[in-house]
Structures are given as structure tokens and as C-alpha cells.
GROMACS .gro file of C-alpha atoms in nm:
model
  402
    1MET     CA    1   9.674  16.119  12.217
    2THR     CA    2   9.821  16.153  11.876
    3GLN     CA    3   9.804  15.774  11.822
    4GLU     CA    4   9.453  15.759  11.963
    5HIS     CA    5   9.352  16.041  11.736
    6THR     CA    6   9.508  15.881  11.434
    7THR     CA    7   9.340  15.550  11.516
    8SER     CA    8   9.002  15.729  11.556
    9ALA     CA    9   9.045  15.899  11.229
   10THR     CA   10   9.139  15.592  11.055
   11THR     CA   11   8.845  15.401  11.200
   12HIS     CA   12   8.615  15.691  11.093
   13HIS     CA   13   8.765  15.686  10.739
   14VAL     CA   14   8.702  15.314  10.707
   15ALA     CA   15   8.353  15.338  10.846
   16ALA     CA   16   8.272  15.616  10.606
   17ARG     CA   17   8.416  15.425  10.302
   18THR     CA   18   8.217  15.119  10.419
   19SER     CA   19   7.894  15.327  10.439
   20ARG     CA   20   7.962  15.457  10.087
   21THR     CA   21   8.040  15.121   9.934
   22PRO     CA   22   7.689  14.998   9.911
   23LEU     CA   23   7.572  15.315   9.741
   24GLY     CA   24   7.854  15.280   9.496
   25LEU     CA   25   7.756  14.915   9.418
   26TYR     CA   26   7.393  15.004   9.390
   27ALA     CA   27   7.472  15.281   9.138
   28LEU     CA   28   7.666  15.021   8.932
   29SER     CA   29   7.372  14.778   8.968
   30LEU     CA   30   7.118  15.049   8.834
   31ALA     CA   31   7.357  15.088   8.531
   32SER     CA   32   7.380  14.714   8.487
   33PHE     CA   33   6.993  14.712   8.498
   34ALA     CA   34   6.978  14.964   8.205
   35VAL     CA   35   7.242  14.774   7.990
   36GLY     CA   36   7.066  14.437   8.079
   37LEU     CA   37   6.733  14.570   7.976
   38ALA     CA   38   6.871  14.696   7.646
   39GLU     CA   39   7.028  14.353   7.594
   40PHE     CA   40   6.748  14.126   7.689
   41VAL     CA   41   6.418  14.297   7.633
   42ILE     CA   42   6.432  14.261   7.263
   43ALA     CA   43   6.385  13.889   7.293
   44GLY     CA   44   6.021  13.949   7.416
   45LEU     CA   45   5.965  14.209   7.146
   46LEU     CA   46   6.135  14.028   6.859
   47PRO     CA   47   5.806  13.968   6.658
   48ASP     CA   48   5.704  14.334   6.695
   49VAL     CA   49   6.036  14.464   6.594
   50ALA     CA   50   6.046  14.233   6.296
   51ALA     CA   51   5.697  14.358   6.183
   52ASP     CA   52   5.773  14.722   6.235
   53LEU     CA   53   6.107  14.706   6.052
   54ALA     CA   54   5.979  14.480   5.774
   55VAL     CA   55   6.223  14.198   5.832
   56SER     CA   56   6.188  13.834   5.912
   57ALA     CA   57   6.208  13.695   6.270
   58GLY     CA   58   6.543  13.548   6.188
   59GLY     CA   59   6.656  13.880   6.040
   60ALA     CA   60   6.535  14.072   6.349
   61GLY     CA   61   6.753  13.827   6.543
   62VAL     CA   62   7.058  13.999   6.390
   63LEU     CA   63   6.990  14.293   6.622
   64VAL     CA   64   7.050  14.057   6.911
   65THR     CA   65   7.363  13.917   6.738
   66ALA     CA   66   7.489  14.278   6.667
   67TYR     CA   67   7.448  14.385   7.021
   68ALA     CA   68   7.645  14.078   7.140
   69VAL     CA   69   7.928  14.144   6.891
   70GLY     CA   70   7.932  14.511   7.013
   71ILE     CA   71   7.979  14.379   7.370
   72ILE     CA   72   8.274  14.169   7.261
   73VAL     CA   73   8.441  14.463   7.098
   74GLY     CA   74   8.370  14.694   7.387
   75ALA     CA   75   8.471  14.436   7.652
   76LEU     CA   76   8.822  14.403   7.487
   77ALA     CA   77   8.899  14.720   7.292
   78LEU     CA   78   8.715  14.984   7.486
   79THR     CA   79   8.787  14.835   7.831
   80THR     CA   80   9.162  14.848   7.738
   81ALA     CA   81   9.136  15.205   7.608
   82PHE     CA   82   8.932  15.336   7.906
   83SER     CA   83   9.162  15.161   8.149
   84ARG     CA   84   9.410  15.453   8.100
   85ILE     CA   85   9.182  15.704   8.269
   86PRO     CA   86   9.028  15.704   8.609
   87PRO     CA   87   8.763  15.425   8.633
   88LYS     CA   88   8.480  15.660   8.752
   89SER     CA   89   8.543  15.900   8.465
   90ALA     CA   90   8.557  15.609   8.224
   91LEU     CA   91   8.209  15.486   8.354
   92VAL     CA   92   8.057  15.833   8.301
   93GLN     CA   93   8.184  15.858   7.956
   94ILE     CA   94   8.064  15.498   7.874
   95GLY     CA   95   7.721  15.600   8.008
   96VAL     CA   96   7.693  15.896   7.771
   97ILE     CA   97   7.787  15.687   7.474
   98PHE     CA   98   7.536  15.419   7.574
   99VAL     CA   99   7.267  15.685   7.581
  100ILE     CA  100   7.343  15.791   7.228
  101GLY     CA  101   7.332  15.422   7.102
  102ASP     CA  102   6.982  15.363   7.266
  103LEU     CA  103   6.860  15.693   7.125
  104LEU     CA  104   6.949  15.570   6.776
  105SER     CA  105   6.776  15.236   6.848
  106ALA     CA  106   6.452  15.427   6.965
  107LEU     CA  107   6.443  15.676   6.679
  108GLY     CA  108   6.605  15.493   6.395
  109PRO     CA  109   6.378  15.523   6.093
  110ASN     CA  110   6.500  15.176   5.940
  111PHE     CA  111   6.666  14.858   6.023
  112GLU     CA  112   7.016  14.986   5.936
  113VAL     CA  113   7.005  15.287   6.171
  114VAL     CA  114   6.862  15.062   6.445
  115LEU     CA  115   7.144  14.817   6.385
  116VAL     CA  116   7.402  15.081   6.429
  117GLY     CA  117   7.249  15.198   6.749
  118ARG     CA  118   7.247  14.843   6.877
  119ILE     CA  119   7.612  14.803   6.801
  120ILE     CA  120   7.712  15.125   6.979
  121ALA     CA  121   7.497  15.035   7.275
  122GLY     CA  122   7.646  14.694   7.287
  123MET     CA  123   7.999  14.824   7.276
  124THR     CA  124   7.933  15.035   7.579
  125ASN     CA  125   7.763  14.751   7.749
  126GLY     CA  126   8.079  14.541   7.723
  127ALA     CA  127   8.312  14.826   7.835
  128PHE     CA  128   8.076  14.922   8.122
  129LEU     CA  129   8.066  14.564   8.264
  130GLY     CA  130   8.447  14.539   8.225
  131MET     CA  131   8.520  14.866   8.397
  132GLY     CA  132   8.227  14.829   8.647
  133ILE     CA  133   8.374  14.497   8.779
  134VAL     CA  134   8.707  14.660   8.829
  135VAL     CA  135   8.544  14.920   9.039
  136ALA     CA  136   8.307  14.676   9.226
  137VAL     CA  137   8.594  14.450   9.340
  138SER     CA  138   8.790  14.752   9.442
  139LEU     CA  139   8.516  14.856   9.689
  140VAL     CA  140   8.542  14.533   9.897
  141ASP     CA  141   8.809  14.307  10.043
  142ALA     CA  142   8.933  14.001   9.862
  143ARG     CA  143   8.698  13.762  10.051
  144ASN     CA  144   8.389  13.938   9.923
  145GLN     CA  145   8.479  14.010   9.565
  146GLY     CA  146   8.244  13.743   9.438
  147ARG     CA  147   7.954  13.889   9.625
  148ALA     CA  148   8.042  14.243   9.507
  149VAL     CA  149   8.035  14.120   9.147
  150ALA     CA  150   7.706  13.948   9.211
  151THR     CA  151   7.558  14.271   9.356
  152MET     CA  152   7.659  14.463   9.054
  153LEU     CA  153   7.533  14.186   8.819
  154GLY     CA  154   7.212  14.194   9.029
  155GLY     CA  155   7.095  14.473   8.802
  156LEU     CA  156   7.109  14.232   8.510
  157THR     CA  157   6.892  13.978   8.694
  158LEU     CA  158   6.650  14.247   8.807
  159ALA     CA  159   6.625  14.368   8.440
  160ASN     CA  160   6.505  14.018   8.360
  161VAL     CA  161   6.277  13.977   8.664
  162LEU     CA  162   6.097  14.326   8.617
  163GLY     CA  163   6.238  14.494   8.316
  164VAL     CA  164   6.197  14.233   8.045
  165PRO     CA  165   5.836  14.132   8.124
  166LEU     CA  166   5.720  14.495   8.195
  167GLY     CA  167   5.920  14.626   7.890
  168THR     CA  168   5.756  14.355   7.674
  169ALA     CA  169   5.411  14.446   7.802
  170LEU     CA  170   5.482  14.818   7.747
  171GLY     CA  171   5.620  14.743   7.399
  172GLN     CA  172   5.314  14.538   7.296
  173GLN     CA  173   5.076  14.814   7.426
  174PHE     CA  174   5.257  15.134   7.294
  175GLY     CA  175   5.533  15.011   7.063
  176TRP     CA  176   5.885  14.868   7.108
  177ARG     CA  177   6.039  15.211   7.048
  178VAL     CA  178   5.887  15.342   7.373
  179VAL     CA  179   6.070  15.069   7.567
  180PHE     CA  180   6.406  15.201   7.423
  181GLY     CA  181   6.305  15.554   7.532
  182VAL     CA  182   6.257  15.426   7.878
  183ILE     CA  183   6.607  15.260   7.866
  184VAL     CA  184   6.745  15.609   7.776
  185VAL     CA  185   6.601  15.763   8.076
  186LEU     CA  186   6.730  15.481   8.311
  187ALA     CA  187   7.074  15.523   8.148
  188VAL     CA  188   7.083  15.895   8.219
  189ALA     CA  189   6.969  15.827   8.579
  190ALA     CA  190   7.234  15.559   8.628
  191THR     CA  191   7.516  15.783   8.492
  192LEU     CA  192   7.409  16.067   8.724
  193ALA     CA  193   7.409  15.816   9.014
  194ILE     CA  194   7.762  15.713   8.933
  195VAL     CA  195   7.872  16.081   8.932
  196ALA     CA  196   7.711  16.123   9.270
  197VAL     CA  197   7.806  15.815   9.472
  198VAL     CA  198   8.067  15.598   9.312
  199PRO     CA  199   8.398  15.672   9.480
  200HIS     CA  200   8.724  15.722   9.289
  201VAL     CA  201   8.934  15.401   9.292
  202ALA     CA  202   9.269  15.310   9.156
  203SER     CA  203   9.278  15.184   8.795
  204ALA     CA  204   9.420  14.856   8.676
  205PRO     CA  205   9.546  14.961   8.337
  206THR     CA  206   9.636  14.736   8.047
  207SER     CA  207   9.965  14.906   7.958
  208SER     CA  208   9.994  14.760   7.609
  209LEU     CA  209   9.875  14.486   7.371
  210ALA     CA  210  10.162  14.281   7.509
  211ASP     CA  211   9.959  14.237   7.831
  212LEU     CA  212   9.701  14.027   7.625
  213ARG     CA  213   9.960  13.744   7.649
  214HIS     CA  214   9.852  13.690   8.010
  215LEU     CA  215   9.513  13.578   7.885
  216PHE     CA  216   9.664  13.299   7.679
  217ASN     CA  217   9.719  13.049   7.948
  218ARG     CA  218   9.538  12.715   7.962
  219GLN     CA  219   9.310  12.778   8.262
  220ALA     CA  220   9.206  13.129   8.151
  221LEU     CA  221   9.130  13.002   7.792
  222LEU     CA  222   8.934  12.703   7.923
  223ALA     CA  223   8.727  12.924   8.153
  224MET     CA  224   8.650  13.161   7.857
  225GLY     CA  225   8.563  12.864   7.634
  226ILE     CA  226   8.328  12.721   7.909
  227ALA     CA  227   8.167  13.065   7.932
  228THR     CA  228   8.127  13.095   7.548
  229PHE     CA  229   7.957  12.756   7.514
  230ARG     CA  230   7.743  12.781   7.823
  231PHE     CA  231   7.598  13.124   7.763
  232GLY     CA  232   7.574  13.064   7.394
  233GLY     CA  233   7.356  12.761   7.465
  234MET     CA  234   7.132  12.951   7.706
  235PHE     CA  235   7.107  13.275   7.511
  236GLY     CA  236   7.059  13.111   7.173
  237ALA     CA  237   6.747  12.941   7.323
  238PHE     CA  238   6.631  13.252   7.512
  239THR     CA  239   6.648  13.476   7.203
  240TYR     CA  240   6.362  13.288   7.033
  241VAL     CA  241   6.178  13.181   7.342
  242ALA     CA  242   5.877  13.403   7.265
  243LEU     CA  243   5.837  13.210   6.944
  244THR     CA  244   5.874  12.881   7.123
  245LEU     CA  245   5.618  12.965   7.380
  246THR     CA  246   5.356  13.089   7.132
  247LYS     CA  247   5.423  12.851   6.842
  248VAL     CA  248   5.500  12.529   7.034
  249SER     CA  249   5.370  12.565   7.391
  250GLY     CA  250   5.046  12.738   7.273
  251TYR     CA  251   5.055  13.037   7.493
  252PRO     CA  252   4.894  13.360   7.365
  253THR     CA  253   5.115  13.646   7.291
  254SER     CA  254   4.978  13.836   7.583
  255ALA     CA  255   5.117  13.568   7.824
  256VAL     CA  256   5.477  13.608   7.706
  257PRO     CA  257   5.569  13.899   7.940
  258TRP     CA  258   5.444  13.714   8.246
  259LEU     CA  259   5.626  13.393   8.145
  260LEU     CA  260   5.942  13.594   8.120
  261VAL     CA  261   5.899  13.684   8.481
  262LEU     CA  262   5.975  13.319   8.553
  263PHE     CA  263   6.302  13.338   8.363
  264GLY     CA  264   6.384  13.655   8.549
  265ILE     CA  265   6.311  13.515   8.893
  266GLY     CA  266   6.531  13.214   8.797
  267LEU     CA  267   6.817  13.449   8.708
  268MET     CA  268   6.778  13.639   9.040
  269VAL     CA  269   6.783  13.321   9.244
  270GLY     CA  270   7.079  13.185   9.041
  271ASN     CA  271   7.273  13.520   9.086
  272ALA     CA  272   7.195  13.523   9.467
  273LEU     CA  273   7.320  13.172   9.506
  274ALA     CA  274   7.633  13.241   9.297
  275GLY     CA  275   7.730  13.541   9.510
  276ARG     CA  276   7.766  13.309   9.804
  277LEU     CA  277   7.879  12.982   9.655
  278VAL     CA  278   8.148  13.091   9.411
  279ASP     CA  279   8.347  13.239   9.701
  280ARG     CA  280   8.326  12.903   9.878
  281ALA     CA  281   8.337  12.631   9.608
  282LEU     CA  282   8.394  12.785   9.265
  283GLU     CA  283   8.450  12.466   9.070
  284ALA     CA  284   8.168  12.268   9.226
  285THR     CA  285   7.937  12.555   9.168
  286LEU     CA  286   8.033  12.570   8.801
  287ALA     CA  287   7.988  12.197   8.758
  288GLY     CA  288   7.652  12.178   8.936
  289SER     CA  289   7.511  12.474   8.752
  290LEU     CA  290   7.613  12.336   8.408
  291MET     CA  291   7.461  11.997   8.472
  292GLY     CA  292   7.142  12.142   8.594
  293LEU     CA  293   7.125  12.366   8.278
  294LEU     CA  294   7.180  12.071   8.049
  295ALA     CA  295   6.905  11.868   8.224
  296VAL     CA  296   6.660  12.157   8.190
  297GLN     CA  297   6.738  12.220   7.824
  298ILE     CA  298   6.669  11.858   7.743
  299LEU     CA  299   6.344  11.871   7.929
  300LEU     CA  300   6.229  12.186   7.763
  301GLY     CA  301   6.332  12.069   7.417
  302TRP     CA  302   6.147  11.733   7.469
  303LEU     CA  303   5.840  11.863   7.640
  304ALA     CA  304   5.797  12.221   7.510
  305GLY     CA  305   5.453  12.136   7.383
  306HIS     CA  306   5.333  12.100   7.749
  307PRO     CA  307   5.256  12.462   7.870
  308VAL     CA  308   5.322  12.388   8.243
  309VAL     CA  309   5.647  12.210   8.182
  310ALA     CA  310   5.759  12.485   7.946
  311ALA     CA  311   5.692  12.753   8.210
  312ILE     CA  312   5.869  12.567   8.483
  313SER     CA  313   6.157  12.487   8.258
  314LEU     CA  314   6.194  12.855   8.167
  315GLY     CA  315   6.241  12.955   8.536
  316LEU     CA  316   6.487  12.666   8.592
  317MET     CA  317   6.684  12.763   8.283
  318GLY     CA  318   6.728  13.112   8.413
  319MET     CA  319   6.843  12.988   8.745
  320PHE     CA  320   7.095  12.737   8.627
  321GLY     CA  321   7.202  12.958   8.336
  322PHE     CA  322   7.301  13.248   8.557
  323ALA     CA  323   7.403  13.055   8.870
  324ALA     CA  324   7.780  13.080   8.807
  325ALA     CA  325   7.806  13.405   8.606
  326PRO     CA  326   8.031  13.571   8.871
  327GLY     CA  327   8.232  13.243   8.895
  328TYR     CA  328   8.357  13.273   8.527
  329GLN     CA  329   8.459  13.639   8.603
  330GLN     CA  330   8.658  13.533   8.908
  331LYS     CA  331   8.811  13.226   8.735
  332VAL     CA  332   8.948  13.426   8.441
  333MET     CA  333   9.062  13.709   8.669
  334ARG     CA  334   9.234  13.468   8.895
  335HIS     CA  335   9.438  13.304   8.622
  336ALA     CA  336   9.497  13.625   8.409
  337HIS     CA  337   9.519  13.906   8.668
  338ALA     CA  338   9.852  14.021   8.515
  339ALA     CA  339   9.661  14.132   8.209
  340GLY     CA  340   9.527  14.425   8.395
  341ALA     CA  341   9.180  14.567   8.309
  342ILE     CA  342   9.153  14.341   8.014
  343ALA     CA  343   9.118  14.049   8.248
  344SER     CA  344   8.787  14.178   8.357
  345GLY     CA  345   8.668  14.241   7.997
  346ALA     CA  346   8.782  13.914   7.851
  347PRO     CA  347   8.519  13.690   8.020
  348ILE     CA  348   8.248  13.937   7.931
  349ALA     CA  349   8.366  13.913   7.564
  350ALA     CA  350   8.374  13.525   7.595
  351VAL     CA  351   8.017  13.525   7.726
  352ASN     CA  352   7.890  13.755   7.452
  353LEU     CA  353   8.075  13.567   7.183
  354GLY     CA  354   7.854  13.272   7.301
  355ASN     CA  355   7.551  13.499   7.292
  356ALA     CA  356   7.626  13.625   6.934
  357LEU     CA  357   7.691  13.270   6.811
  358GLY     CA  358   7.393  13.123   6.992
  359SER     CA  359   7.144  13.379   6.857
  360TRP     CA  360   7.287  13.365   6.506
  361ILE     CA  361   7.285  12.980   6.484
  362GLY     CA  362   6.943  12.966   6.633
  363GLY     CA  363   6.820  13.213   6.375
  364LEU     CA  364   6.977  13.002   6.092
  365LEU     CA  365   6.801  12.694   6.221
  366ILE     CA  366   6.460  12.872   6.225
  367THR     CA  367   6.511  13.032   5.883
  368ALA     CA  368   6.605  12.685   5.751
  369GLY     CA  369   6.257  12.568   5.850
  370LEU     CA  370   6.336  12.366   6.151
  371ASP     CA  371   6.108  12.355   6.457
  372TYR     CA  372   6.099  12.631   6.706
  373THR     CA  373   6.249  12.398   6.965
  374SER     CA  374   6.573  12.378   6.749
  375PRO     CA  375   6.749  12.664   6.928
  376ILE     CA  376   6.689  12.478   7.255
  377TRP     CA  377   6.847  12.149   7.127
  378MET     CA  378   7.138  12.361   6.990
  379GLY     CA  379   7.179  12.506   7.335
  380ALA     CA  380   7.175  12.156   7.494
  381VAL     CA  381   7.466  12.057   7.268
  382ALA     CA  382   7.661  12.386   7.353
  383THR     CA  383   7.606  12.312   7.726
  384GLY     CA  384   7.731  11.971   7.680
  385LEU     CA  385   8.047  12.096   7.523
  386ALA     CA  386   8.101  12.337   7.811
  387LEU     CA  387   8.083  12.050   8.057
  388VAL     CA  388   8.356  11.866   7.845
  389LEU     CA  389   8.581  12.182   7.877
  390LEU     CA  390   8.518  12.209   8.250
  391ALA     CA  391   8.630  11.840   8.292
  392VAL     CA  392   8.947  11.923   8.096
  393SER     CA  393   9.002  12.229   8.316
  394ALA     CA  394   8.970  12.015   8.632
  395ARG     CA  395   9.218  11.746   8.506
  396THR     CA  396   9.478  12.001   8.398
  397ALA     CA  397   9.442  12.257   8.691
  398PRO     CA  398   9.765  12.302   8.883
  399LYS     CA  399   9.746  12.115   9.214
  400THR     CA  400   9.742  12.334   9.518
  401ARG     CA  401   9.833  12.241   9.882
  402GLN     CA  402   9.547  12.242  10.117
   0.00000   0.00000   0.00000
């Protein structure tokens, strides 16, 4: 009877934990929706932000770059710092700071204050994703970790499918600051949801800076390099896509929010595919998505003046661009797991280093007077370099017995 009772209690505990797990993942997904909206919605509002803050379009792009730089710092430094406290508590504290950053962005009277708000929000974005992934993979078994990461990152894709186009339309109608007010409300709701339904899980602390040495192995560095070039290429083009669509493709400004829906749908499809494929064939998924992204960027750069081609290419760029996002996370964590929590933050830093460089270089190209397709061609070059690094990674990977 005792053994049966114990078995029954254990089964009940496992069942209860399983039933709570989806709620925990969905709370994390809601939070990733908020941070994703804060990161991406500004691309559709860039002309409005530039006009309101009295800066050039290239100057307004600094707000995108600054956010990405904040993510890099947060993914490395704050993830390491917060790894010393329980993950759930860390996520709640990160949520509070994120709210403060977005309040500054919404209410800042000038470019400088808004810039500070973007940096603060970006830092918490990186720390949230780093800590959130630690929690997400702790809620499932090893065979489903890729899917758990994809579920959490699903909030980012939904932010692009619904949040970016609706936020862009809202900003065009009522002002871009209203959009950041909505982000504040979403962030508060997400933080409360984490308090309510995310279970306490064990932490994976980075005990000291010496743990960083575990990141400096060939495969982990190559994976981060691939992510930097890949997402730099995609995000550099996406940052200025509203200008490309209106100045080159000939769409009216009012069409931009609905065209961004296509990009968001592509992201959602890519993320859904990634959640299944990276657990089965990680390297093949990375290679296929990179080749698809390169082909789409060349097509868009070449035929951006054709409205239908531009619209289709936008959706495909989202799909191929995000199709292996969980894969990079898994690849780095697999080769640098001994680094503790920093192993989850490092690939996020690598991605956003690419985002920062891509948006910065794209802004420089436009400011220099080049065509509004120049960020797309820059992105194609970066994607090509990512393919080269992937080939090097495949040739130098240690052989495993089947």
C-alpha cells in the first residue's frame, strides 16, 4: 500500500507539473510578445518617430541600434548577474525594469531621453530572453527543449504577425508614443502572469567570469558568428523596410502595416517549423534556412520595384530568417553548457550584435545617399558570410558515432 500510495502521489505530482508547464510557457511567451513588440514595432514607425523627434531617418535608426546594443549587454552581463537568484524572481525583477524603460520611451520629451529608455528596455530584453530560456527548457524533458524554446519565442513571432502591423497602424493614427504605452500595459500583464503561473525551477548560475572560457570553443564561437551575420543581414534589411516599400516598391504609407503582416506570418511559420525540425536535424535546418534567406534577399534586392514580388519576398524573408532561431540557441548551449546561464544569454547577444551592426550599417548606407535597397544587398552579403561559417563549422565539427 505504501509503495502504491507513493507511486500514485508521484504520478499525481508529475501530472500536476505537466498541466502547469503550458501555462508557464505561455506566460513566458506573453512576455516575449511584449519585448518583441518593443524591439520590432519601431521599424514600421521609424518615419513618424524621426519626424516627431526632429531627426533624420538614419538618425532615428540609432534607436534600433541602441536597443540591440542594450540586448547584448543584458544578455551577457545581466543574465550572469541575475543567475545568482532564483530564475522566477529574476524574471519578475527584469519585467519591472522593462516597464520603466518603456515608460521613458513613451514619455521622453526628446531624442536623448527616448534613447536612454530604449537602452534600458533593450538590456532587460536580453536578460529576459536569457533567463526565460533557462526556465523554458527546465519545464520539459531533453527531447522537447527545442520545442519549448520555440513556444517561448512564439511570442516574438506573434508580435510580428499581430503586434507590429497593428502597432504601426495605431501609431500612424494616434502617435507612436501610444504604442509604447500599450507595450507598458502588456509588460505589466506579463510580469503578473509570471508571478502567478511560472513555477520555481533550479537556477544554472554562472559562478564567475572564469566560466566565460567555456564559450570560447570553436563550435560555440562559430555558432555565434553564424547567428551574428544571419540576423544582422535580416534585421539590417527589416529596419528600413518601410522606406523600401514606400520609396522603391511604390506602396502608400497606409499599406505598410498590412504588408508587415506578411513578414510576421513568415516568422510564425518559420518558428513553428523550427520547433520541430531543430530537434530532428539541427544542421540541415540551419543550412536550408540560410540558403533560402539568401535567395529571397537577392530576389527582393533585384525586384523590389515590383510591388507583388516585394510583398511575397517580405513574407519569405520572415520565414527563412527566423526558421532556425531556436537552433542557434540549442547549438551554443550544447557546446558551451558548462558556462552556466551565460550559455543561454550568449547566442542572444550574438543575434543582437548582428541586429545592431545591420541596422547601423543600413543607416550609414542610406545616409550616404545610396538606394533604399542597399540595406537588403548588405543583408545578402552578411547571409552569404553566415553560410561560409556554417560550412566551416560542419567541416571542423567533432565526429560522432551513429
